[in-house]
XYZ file of C-alpha atoms in Angstrom:
294
model
C 0.036 0.004 -0.007
C 2.897 2.393 0.574
C 3.937 2.174 -2.982
C 0.432 2.859 -4.270
C -0.148 5.776 -1.896
C 3.032 7.480 -2.961
C 2.355 6.809 -6.632
C -1.102 8.366 -6.428
C 0.285 11.460 -4.693
C 2.942 11.799 -7.350
C 0.494 11.420 -10.311
C -2.491 13.239 -8.935
C -4.113 15.598 -11.495
C -3.440 19.356 -11.086
C -0.615 18.533 -8.565
C 0.797 22.055 -8.974
C -2.231 23.590 -7.443
C -3.040 20.860 -4.982
C -1.536 20.304 -1.451
C -1.022 16.535 -1.261
C -0.449 14.699 2.018
C 0.642 11.107 2.271
C -0.444 9.894 5.677
C 0.888 6.684 7.162
C -1.990 5.557 9.496
C -1.189 1.826 9.367
C -1.355 0.496 12.978
C 1.443 -1.947 12.250
C 3.923 0.927 11.643
C 5.251 2.891 8.695
C 7.992 2.634 6.051
C 8.307 6.092 4.563
C 10.858 7.426 6.957
C 13.284 4.568 6.328
C 12.680 4.368 2.567
C 13.199 8.009 1.977
C 15.792 8.667 4.644
C 13.578 10.988 6.698
C 13.902 11.490 10.396
C 11.296 9.787 12.703
C 9.961 13.159 13.848
C 8.050 15.209 13.075
C 5.336 12.672 12.241
C 2.388 10.783 13.525
C 3.634 10.468 17.109
C 4.415 14.171 17.435
C 1.179 15.068 15.939
C -0.754 12.806 18.345
C 0.986 14.558 21.273
C -0.021 18.046 20.030
C -3.454 16.921 19.200
C -4.232 16.469 22.971
C -3.860 20.258 23.348
C -5.283 21.683 20.137
C -7.921 20.766 17.595
C -6.679 23.243 14.910
C -6.320 21.096 11.685
C -3.525 23.451 10.517
C -1.173 21.809 12.953
C -1.147 18.685 10.890
C 1.133 20.324 8.332
C 3.624 21.266 11.075
C 4.240 17.443 11.564
C 4.798 16.600 7.951
C 8.046 16.251 5.840
C 8.696 16.879 2.166
C 8.672 14.144 -0.427
C 9.893 14.517 -3.918
C 7.454 15.955 -6.349
C 5.948 18.418 -3.813
C 3.956 16.124 -1.695
C 4.124 16.037 2.117
C 4.445 12.958 4.275
C 2.992 12.293 7.799
C 5.384 9.518 8.767
C 4.632 6.735 11.211
C 7.205 5.033 13.403
C 8.385 1.569 12.224
C 7.085 -0.057 15.326
C 3.462 -1.075 15.685
C 3.243 -0.246 19.422
C 3.944 3.451 18.992
C 1.940 3.716 15.723
C -1.128 2.122 17.153
C -0.964 4.251 20.384
C -0.577 7.520 18.268
C -3.517 6.477 15.992
C -5.734 5.608 18.938
C -5.138 9.091 20.386
C -6.035 10.755 17.097
C -9.009 8.432 16.395
C -10.644 8.829 19.855
C -10.725 12.691 19.864
C -14.076 13.917 20.960
C -14.694 15.847 17.696
C -13.135 13.286 15.446
C -9.772 12.736 13.786
C -7.868 15.766 12.355
C -6.908 14.241 9.070
C -10.414 14.076 7.630
C -10.819 17.752 8.614
C -7.669 18.712 6.743
C -8.977 16.795 3.683
C -12.121 18.984 3.668
C -9.983 22.042 2.770
C -10.341 23.115 -0.823
C -7.214 22.204 -2.813
C -6.045 19.574 -0.363
C -5.932 15.796 -0.928
C -5.007 13.296 1.780
C -3.733 9.841 0.813
C -4.076 7.628 3.861
C -2.340 4.314 3.956
C -4.568 2.371 6.487
C -2.913 -0.979 6.299
C -4.932 -4.125 6.630
C -8.608 -4.029 7.096
C -8.750 -5.596 10.497
C -11.717 -5.428 13.024
C -11.026 -2.872 15.701
C -8.161 -1.074 13.922
C -7.667 2.490 15.023
C -7.454 3.482 11.381
C -11.155 2.764 10.892
C -12.230 6.124 12.196
C -10.161 7.798 9.484
C -11.147 5.338 6.722
C -14.848 5.696 7.438
C -14.570 9.445 6.491
C -12.768 8.803 3.255
C -14.225 10.110 -0.085
C -12.875 6.965 -1.783
C -11.916 3.780 0.067
C -9.853 1.360 -1.922
C -9.098 -2.280 -1.180
C -5.888 -3.510 -2.827
C -5.544 -7.162 -3.394
C -3.608 -9.693 -5.444
C -5.362 -12.061 -7.727
C -4.213 -15.500 -6.745
C -6.686 -17.787 -5.099
C -5.631 -17.108 -1.535
C -5.609 -13.314 -2.120
C -9.150 -13.423 -3.339
C -10.413 -15.528 -0.430
C -9.037 -12.932 1.954
C -10.378 -10.053 -0.205
C -13.864 -11.546 -0.061
C -13.857 -11.437 3.714
C -12.429 -7.936 3.814
C -15.010 -6.644 1.346
C -17.523 -7.627 3.934
C -15.748 -5.491 6.534
C -15.488 -2.573 4.201
C -19.207 -2.703 3.413
C -19.700 -1.710 7.044
C -17.359 1.212 6.647
C -18.503 2.740 3.432
C -21.227 2.197 0.834
C -18.737 2.422 -2.089
C -15.607 0.263 -1.422
C -13.426 0.258 -4.528
C -11.546 -2.992 -5.544
C -8.020 -2.542 -6.974
C -6.152 -5.529 -8.317
C -2.482 -6.070 -8.550
C -0.055 -8.376 -10.267
C -0.558 -11.603 -12.168
C -3.311 -14.148 -11.342
C -6.945 -14.709 -12.385
C -8.243 -12.555 -15.169
C -9.928 -9.386 -13.991
C -13.381 -10.508 -15.339
C -13.188 -13.723 -13.331
C -12.164 -11.855 -10.249
C -15.206 -9.513 -10.596
C -17.458 -12.445 -11.054
C -16.029 -14.197 -7.953
C -16.306 -11.266 -5.732
C -19.411 -9.605 -7.143
C -17.703 -6.219 -7.202
C -16.421 -4.433 -10.268
C -12.676 -3.546 -10.157
C -11.616 0.067 -10.493
C -8.283 -0.919 -12.045
C -5.393 -3.323 -12.162
C -1.769 -2.453 -11.441
C 0.940 -4.420 -13.201
C 3.973 -5.995 -11.669
C 6.657 -3.286 -12.044
C 9.239 -3.636 -9.379
C 11.664 -1.041 -10.773
C 9.111 1.753 -10.654
C 7.856 0.611 -7.294
C 11.336 0.693 -5.874
C 11.888 4.216 -7.219
C 8.633 5.531 -5.939
C 9.557 4.219 -2.498
C 12.943 5.735 -2.309
C 15.124 2.923 -3.489
C 17.654 3.590 -6.349
C 17.870 1.048 -9.189
C 20.812 0.333 -11.442
C 20.621 2.203 -14.823
C 20.437 -1.065 -16.790
C 17.353 -2.125 -14.786
C 15.694 1.343 -15.235
C 16.201 1.077 -18.994
C 14.668 -2.418 -19.173
C 11.536 -1.415 -17.218
C 8.309 -1.851 -19.170
C 5.857 -2.546 -16.314
C 4.025 0.784 -16.548
C 3.145 1.236 -12.932
C 3.376 4.980 -13.122
C 1.118 5.122 -16.134
C -1.488 2.948 -14.490
C -1.253 4.859 -11.164
C -1.863 8.050 -13.102
C -4.964 6.592 -14.729
C -6.235 5.514 -11.342
C -5.513 8.912 -9.950
C -7.671 10.506 -12.559
C -10.489 8.019 -11.797
C -10.390 8.730 -8.099
C -10.200 12.560 -8.655
C -13.589 12.432 -10.433
C -16.800 12.879 -8.385
C -17.685 9.809 -6.189
C -20.620 8.880 -8.430
C -18.248 7.931 -11.187
C -16.646 5.135 -9.123
C -18.260 1.884 -9.946
C -20.696 0.350 -7.507
C -21.815 -3.256 -7.229
C -24.130 -4.340 -10.103
C -27.849 -4.694 -9.349
C -27.660 -8.338 -10.312
C -24.861 -10.101 -8.592
C -23.277 -12.902 -10.450
C -22.909 -16.405 -9.079
C -19.625 -17.092 -7.208
C -16.727 -19.170 -8.183
C -15.865 -22.156 -5.904
C -13.312 -21.414 -3.190
C -14.469 -17.914 -2.251
C -16.663 -17.461 0.872
C -19.921 -15.540 0.774
C -19.959 -11.856 1.587
C -22.284 -8.956 1.661
C -21.730 -5.697 -0.288
C -23.413 -2.539 0.645
C -24.864 -0.612 -2.330
C -25.524 3.156 -2.386
C -28.463 3.821 -0.147
C -27.405 1.386 2.506
C -28.934 -1.757 0.885
C -27.025 -4.906 1.640
C -26.642 -7.323 -1.243
C -25.720 -10.947 -0.625
C -24.516 -12.554 -3.842
C -26.555 -15.691 -4.555
C -24.817 -19.050 -4.619
C -21.620 -17.882 -2.958
C -20.053 -20.031 -0.287
C -17.117 -22.343 0.448
C -16.772 -25.212 -2.109
C -14.372 -28.165 -2.262
C -10.858 -27.075 -3.034
C -10.726 -29.792 -5.716
C -12.986 -27.792 -7.845
C -11.136 -24.555 -8.678
C -12.448 -22.077 -11.281
C -11.479 -22.837 -14.781
C -9.761 -19.777 -16.102
C -7.599 -18.933 -19.094
C -3.987 -17.921 -18.938
C -3.790 -15.306 -16.074
C -1.486 -13.247 -18.156
C -4.254 -12.407 -20.519
C -6.488 -10.590 -18.076
C -8.157 -7.949 -20.185
C -5.584 -5.300 -19.125
C -1.952 -4.801 -19.839
C 0.158 -8.013 -19.670
C 2.595 -8.082 -16.743
C 5.735 -10.150 -16.031
C 5.684 -13.027 -13.613
C 5.149 -12.263 -9.980
C 3.243 -9.629 -8.004
C 3.840 -5.960 -7.254
C 5.121 -5.733 -3.658
C 2.673 -3.286 -2.174
C 3.566 -2.922 1.518
């Protein structure tokens, strides 16, 4: 998720006139400080300390650091103990977390890396207020089984969870049929660009041979997310039957109506879906492997 969050901030439309904030609100800890060689403070922990004394959203910017391309970063400590404690302080404020208030300012976009969708996560208070909430998943069988469960969790957080696929695996059309939710995009396996976006230098020969197109796909996704919320695809009125191996889940449609896809449920592992070559997924072909979003 760190890679995607930074990529969206770097490719956001009208970046020159937009204040962009990459916020690490993953309870398990952050990576940005180490990857970009930034100090541990100011950041999430120092903001949580100040937030006890003031509710002025402008103080958030005082605890950010500069990233390349003009974006700012609210870095989290690498350890989960301190990150979770800071998030809990921010999330339990009587008048709500500060980050969603900052995002309400005209010309400001906040990209929050919330980590895993786990019950009871302190990032939930921030995620629930998001204009667009995106679940990122791989497309192998085990990835999709976990994604089905997490979509059920997201349905309780927002009426419009977005599904973003990564790497090589089942074709997009089959994933959409399995989960009963249309995908808003698919990112290719592009480790060179991913490493560059997260602060790692790559040998020149590897940079020249890079054809993954992660930056191009991230820019397309950024344009999609920058559009009004009504343009982000919502679950279809008629939910397709599931593919064996994926557990049932509910998806909340706009208006609060819960839809349970018919026919979904665990099936014998010996009857996997019959799919064509995963490399031909209806999107750009990608090399073997999966993009390491962490």
